[in-house]
CSV table of C-alpha atoms in Angstrom, one decimal:
chain,number,residue,atom,x,y,z
A,1,MET,CA,4.5,17.7,12.7
A,2,PRO,CA,5.4,13.9,13.8
A,3,GLU,CA,8.7,12.5,13.2
A,4,ILE,CA,8.6,10.5,9.9
A,5,GLN,CA,11.1,7.9,8.5
A,6,VAL,CA,11.0,6.1,5.1
A,7,ALA,CA,12.9,3.3,3.8
A,8,LYS,CA,12.4,1.7,0.2
A,9,ARG,CA,14.2,-1.0,-1.8
A,10,ALA,CA,13.6,-2.1,-5.3
A,11,GLY,CA,12.6,-5.8,-6.0
A,12,VAL,CA,13.0,-7.8,-9.1
A,13,GLY,CA,10.4,-8.2,-12.0
A,14,ALA,CA,8.9,-12.0,-12.6
A,15,ASP,CA,11.8,-12.6,-15.0
A,16,GLY,CA,14.0,-12.1,-12.0
A,17,ARG,CA,15.9,-9.2,-13.3
A,18,THR,CA,16.2,-5.9,-11.2
A,19,ARG,CA,14.1,-2.9,-12.4
A,20,PRO,CA,13.0,0.5,-10.6
A,21,SER,CA,10.7,0.3,-7.7
A,22,GLU,CA,6.9,0.8,-8.5
A,23,ASP,CA,6.4,1.6,-4.6
A,24,HIS,CA,6.0,5.1,-4.1
A,25,VAL,CA,6.0,7.4,-1.0
A,26,VAL,CA,4.8,10.8,-0.5
A,27,VAL,CA,5.1,12.7,2.8
A,28,LEU,CA,3.4,16.0,3.4
A,29,GLU,CA,2.9,18.6,6.4
A,30,ASN,CA,-0.5,16.9,7.2
A,31,ALA,CA,-0.4,13.4,5.6
A,32,THR,CA,1.6,10.4,4.4
A,33,LEU,CA,1.0,8.6,1.3
A,34,LEU,CA,2.2,5.1,0.3
A,35,LEU,CA,1.1,3.5,-3.1
A,36,ASP,CA,2.2,0.5,-4.7
A,37,GLY,CA,1.9,0.1,-8.3
A,38,ALA,CA,0.7,-3.4,-9.7
A,39,THR,CA,3.1,-5.2,-12.1
A,40,SER,CA,1.2,-6.1,-15.4
A,41,SER,CA,2.3,-8.3,-18.3
A,42,ARG,CA,0.4,-5.9,-20.8
A,43,LEU,CA,3.6,-3.7,-22.5
A,44,ASP,CA,1.0,-1.7,-24.2
A,45,LEU,CA,-0.1,0.1,-21.0
A,46,PRO,CA,1.9,2.6,-18.5
A,47,SER,CA,3.5,0.7,-15.7
A,48,GLY,CA,1.7,0.3,-12.4
A,49,GLY,CA,4.7,2.2,-11.0
A,50,TRP,CA,3.8,5.1,-13.5
A,51,TYR,CA,0.3,5.1,-12.5
A,52,ALA,CA,1.5,5.2,-8.7
A,53,GLY,CA,3.5,8.0,-9.1
A,54,ARG,CA,0.9,10.3,-10.9
A,55,LEU,CA,-1.8,9.3,-8.6
A,56,GLY,CA,0.5,10.0,-5.5
A,57,GLU,CA,1.0,13.4,-6.8
A,58,ARG,CA,-2.6,14.1,-7.6
A,59,LEU,CA,-3.3,13.1,-4.0
A,60,ALA,CA,-0.9,15.3,-2.6
A,61,GLU,CA,-2.3,18.2,-4.5
A,62,CYS,CA,-5.6,17.6,-3.1
A,63,LEU,CA,-4.6,17.1,0.7
A,64,CYS,CA,-2.8,20.3,0.2
A,65,VAL,CA,-5.7,22.4,-1.4
A,66,ARG,CA,-8.6,20.5,0.6
A,67,PRO,CA,-7.0,19.1,3.9
A,68,ASP,CA,-10.3,18.8,5.5
A,69,VAL,CA,-12.2,16.8,3.0
A,70,ASP,CA,-13.1,13.1,3.3
A,71,LEU,CA,-10.5,10.9,2.3
A,72,THR,CA,-12.9,8.8,0.1
A,73,THR,CA,-13.8,11.6,-2.0
A,74,LEU,CA,-10.1,13.1,-2.2
A,75,LEU,CA,-9.2,9.6,-3.7
A,76,ALA,CA,-12.2,9.5,-6.1
A,77,ASP,CA,-11.4,12.8,-7.3
A,78,ALA,CA,-7.7,11.9,-8.0
A,79,ILE,CA,-8.6,8.8,-10.0
A,80,THR,CA,-11.2,10.8,-12.1
A,81,GLY,CA,-8.3,13.5,-12.5
A,82,ILE,CA,-5.6,10.9,-13.6
A,83,ALA,CA,-8.1,9.2,-15.9
A,84,GLU,CA,-9.2,12.0,-17.4
A,85,LYS,CA,-5.8,13.5,-18.1
A,86,HIS,CA,-4.2,10.3,-19.5
A,87,ASP,CA,-7.3,9.1,-21.2
A,88,LEU,CA,-7.4,5.8,-19.0
A,89,GLN,CA,-10.4,3.3,-19.4
A,90,PRO,CA,-11.7,1.2,-16.7
A,91,GLY,CA,-10.5,-2.4,-17.2
A,92,ALA,CA,-7.8,-1.3,-19.7
A,93,SER,CA,-5.5,0.9,-17.4
A,94,PRO,CA,-2.5,0.3,-14.8
A,95,SER,CA,-3.4,0.4,-11.1
A,96,CYS,CA,-1.9,0.6,-7.8
A,97,THR,CA,-2.8,0.2,-4.3
A,98,VAL,CA,-3.3,3.3,-1.7
A,99,ALA,CA,-2.5,4.0,1.7
A,100,MET,CA,-3.1,7.2,3.1
A,101,LEU,CA,-2.6,8.5,6.7
A,102,ARG,CA,-4.0,11.9,7.8
A,103,TRP,CA,-3.2,13.9,11.0
A,104,GLY,CA,-4.8,16.8,12.5
A,105,VAL,CA,-4.8,18.3,16.0
A,106,ASP,CA,-7.1,15.8,17.5
A,107,ARG,CA,-7.5,13.1,15.2
A,108,LEU,CA,-5.7,10.6,12.5
A,109,ASP,CA,-7.7,9.4,9.7
A,110,ALA,CA,-6.4,6.3,7.6
A,111,LEU,CA,-7.6,5.2,4.4
A,112,VAL,CA,-6.6,1.7,2.6
A,113,LEU,CA,-7.4,0.4,-0.8
A,114,ALA,CA,-6.1,-3.1,-1.6
A,115,ASP,CA,-3.0,-4.8,0.0
A,116,SER,CA,-0.9,-1.9,1.4
A,117,PRO,CA,-2.0,-1.8,5.2
A,118,ILE,CA,-1.7,0.6,7.9
A,119,VAL,CA,-1.0,-0.5,11.4
A,120,ALA,CA,-1.5,2.3,14.2
A,121,PHE,CA,0.0,1.6,17.8
A,122,GLY,CA,-1.2,2.8,21.2
A,123,GLN,CA,-1.3,1.7,24.5
A,124,SER,CA,-3.8,-1.3,23.7
A,125,GLY,CA,-1.2,-2.5,21.1
A,126,PRO,CA,-1.3,-2.5,17.2
A,127,ASP,CA,-4.9,-1.8,15.3
A,128,VAL,CA,-4.5,-3.2,11.7
A,129,LEU,CA,-6.3,-1.6,9.1
A,130,ALA,CA,-5.8,-4.1,6.3
A,131,ASP,CA,-7.6,-5.1,3.0
A,132,ASP,CA,-7.5,-8.6,2.9
A,133,ARG,CA,-9.7,-9.2,-0.3
A,134,LEU,CA,-6.7,-10.1,-2.6
A,135,ALA,CA,-5.3,-12.6,-0.3
A,136,ALA,CA,-8.7,-14.3,0.0
A,137,LEU,CA,-8.9,-14.4,-3.6
A,138,ARG,CA,-5.2,-15.8,-3.8
A,139,ARG,CA,-6.0,-18.5,-0.9
A,140,ARG,CA,-8.8,-19.8,-2.8
A,141,GLY,CA,-7.1,-20.0,-6.2
A,142,LYS,CA,-9.3,-17.4,-7.8
A,143,LEU,CA,-6.2,-15.3,-9.3
A,144,SER,CA,-3.9,-17.8,-10.6
A,145,THR,CA,-4.0,-16.1,-14.2
A,146,GLU,CA,-3.9,-13.0,-15.8
A,147,ALA,CA,-7.5,-13.4,-17.2
A,148,GLN,CA,-8.6,-14.1,-13.5
A,149,VAL,CA,-7.1,-11.0,-12.4
A,150,ARG,CA,-8.8,-8.9,-14.6
A,151,ALA,CA,-12.0,-10.1,-14.5
A,152,LEU,CA,-12.2,-9.8,-10.6
A,153,ARG,CA,-10.5,-6.4,-10.5
A,154,ASN,CA,-12.7,-3.6,-9.5
A,155,ALA,CA,-15.8,-6.1,-9.8
A,156,GLU,CA,-18.3,-7.2,-6.9
A,157,ASP,CA,-17.0,-10.1,-5.1
A,158,GLY,CA,-13.7,-9.6,-6.3
A,159,PHE,CA,-11.2,-7.0,-5.2
A,160,TRP,CA,-10.6,-3.4,-5.3
A,161,VAL,CA,-7.6,-1.1,-6.4
A,162,ALA,CA,-7.0,2.3,-7.8
A,163,GLU,CA,-7.3,2.1,-11.5
A,164,ALA,CA,-9.6,4.4,-14.0
A,165,ASP,CA,-12.8,3.7,-12.0
A,166,PRO,CA,-13.5,6.4,-9.0
A,167,ALA,CA,-16.1,4.1,-7.8
A,168,ALA,CA,-13.3,2.1,-6.4
A,169,ALA,CA,-12.9,4.5,-3.7
A,170,ARG,CA,-16.0,3.8,-2.1
A,171,HIS,CA,-14.7,0.3,-1.4
A,172,ALA,CA,-11.7,1.5,0.5
A,173,LEU,CA,-11.3,0.5,3.9
A,174,ARG,CA,-11.5,3.6,6.6
A,175,ARG,CA,-10.5,4.1,10.3
A,176,SER,CA,-10.0,7.1,12.4
A,177,TRP,CA,-8.3,7.6,16.0
A,178,PRO,CA,-8.0,10.3,18.7
A,179,ARG,CA,-4.3,11.7,18.0
A,180,ALA,CA,-3.6,11.5,21.8
A,181,GLU,CA,-4.2,7.6,22.0
A,182,ILE,CA,-1.6,6.8,19.1
A,183,GLU,CA,2.0,6.7,19.5
A,184,THR,CA,3.4,5.2,16.2
A,185,VAL,CA,1.8,4.2,12.6
A,186,LEU,CA,3.2,2.2,10.1
A,187,LEU,CA,2.3,2.1,6.5
A,188,ALA,CA,3.8,-0.9,4.4
A,189,SER,CA,3.6,-2.3,1.0
A,190,ASP,CA,3.0,-5.9,0.6
A,191,GLY,CA,6.9,-6.5,0.2
A,192,VAL,CA,7.0,-5.8,3.6
A,193,SER,CA,3.8,-6.9,5.3
A,194,VAL,CA,4.3,-10.2,3.8
A,195,ALA,CA,7.0,-11.0,6.6
A,196,VAL,CA,3.7,-10.9,8.9
A,197,ASP,CA,0.8,-11.9,7.0
A,198,ASP,CA,2.7,-14.8,4.8
A,199,TYR,CA,6.2,-15.8,6.0
A,200,ARG,CA,5.4,-15.2,9.6
A,201,VAL,CA,8.9,-14.2,10.7
A,202,LEU,CA,7.7,-11.2,12.1
A,203,ASP,CA,4.6,-10.0,14.1
A,204,TRP,CA,3.5,-6.2,13.8
A,205,PRO,CA,4.8,-5.3,17.4
A,206,GLY,CA,8.3,-7.0,16.5
A,207,LEU,CA,8.4,-5.5,13.1
A,208,LEU,CA,7.9,-1.9,15.0
A,209,GLU,CA,10.6,-2.7,17.7
A,210,ILE,CA,13.2,-3.5,15.1
A,211,GLY,CA,12.3,-0.3,13.2
A,212,ARG,CA,12.5,1.9,16.4
A,213,THR,CA,15.9,0.1,17.6
A,214,GLN,CA,17.5,-0.7,14.5
A,215,GLY,CA,16.2,1.1,11.9
A,216,LEU,CA,13.7,0.6,9.0
A,217,SER,CA,16.3,-0.6,6.6
A,218,ALA,CA,16.7,-3.5,9.3
A,219,VAL,CA,13.1,-4.6,8.8
A,220,LEU,CA,13.5,-4.8,5.1
A,221,ASP,CA,16.6,-6.8,5.4
A,222,THR,CA,14.8,-9.0,7.8
A,223,VAL,CA,12.2,-9.9,4.9
A,224,ARG,CA,15.0,-10.4,2.4
A,225,ALA,CA,16.8,-12.8,4.5
A,226,ALA,CA,13.6,-15.0,4.8
A,227,GLU,CA,13.2,-14.8,0.9
A,228,ASP,CA,16.7,-15.7,0.2
A,229,ASP,CA,16.2,-18.9,2.3
A,230,ASP,CA,13.7,-19.5,-0.3
A,231,PRO,CA,15.1,-18.8,-3.5
A,232,ALA,CA,12.8,-21.2,-5.4
A,233,CYS,CA,9.8,-19.8,-4.1
A,234,ARG,CA,8.7,-23.3,-2.8
A,235,ARG,CA,8.2,-22.6,0.8
A,236,TRP,CA,6.4,-19.4,0.0
A,237,PRO,CA,4.9,-19.5,-3.6
A,238,ARG,CA,5.3,-16.1,-5.1
A,239,ALA,CA,5.3,-14.6,-8.8
A,240,LYS,CA,8.9,-12.8,-7.6
A,241,ALA,CA,11.4,-14.0,-5.6
A,242,HIS,CA,11.7,-10.4,-4.3
A,243,ASP,CA,9.0,-7.8,-4.4
A,244,ASP,CA,9.5,-4.0,-4.0
A,245,GLN,CA,9.7,-2.7,-0.3
A,246,ALA,CA,8.5,0.6,1.2
A,247,LEU,CA,7.8,1.1,4.8
A,248,VAL,CA,6.9,4.1,6.6
A,249,MET,CA,7.1,5.0,10.1
A,250,VAL,CA,5.2,8.0,11.6
A,251,ASP,CA,6.3,8.9,15.2
A,252,PHE,CA,3.5,10.9,17.3
A,253,ARG,CA,5.4,10.5,20.7
């Protein structure tokens, strides 16, 4: 089994108040999962963090019972199971991102749905598996209201996320690598990857170097320090001053 390190830190809500993190990490003998619950203003639904926790538990069960099944199939089955158990309806349910990394003797398999990237490092440098559909819509001003988000969630020409419709799993991004070619893999929620994608205070090799030499908490500190320098969210417009952070480092060296 590889060496696995995890760092998590709660952010704040849209009102600026602290609340429990909606990021969830699951570590298994053959896989690790990172799920980021989507914040919603609907008080009549369970939170995205609640959904991320339930889906992570179901995925863990699936990975243990059926360790060799295609990751897309596992995700679709898990979404279906949670929707049926809790009577969740497509379009009116909580949602979350999914990042899954599974390893075997010879191969690593990865799946990403929505904006929690996976980055694999080998001799040729970082290979980034990232779903940029949300970011592309934001850049075009398509997700500025709650109504727009609802209309474009799990829709053609929109973005795809784990919710109550198992069809979303078919839109996940996939990648596999020979295990012998990969030294380390990172899984990150967008509260961490924003340092690379938006703030540009780090790149992926630099983030990995800090994680290896100073620890994963130092990476989270770097993100927070950038945000503390922009408390009014003017330099980097964002819904919350501090998002939840989750970072996993899986070391195969």
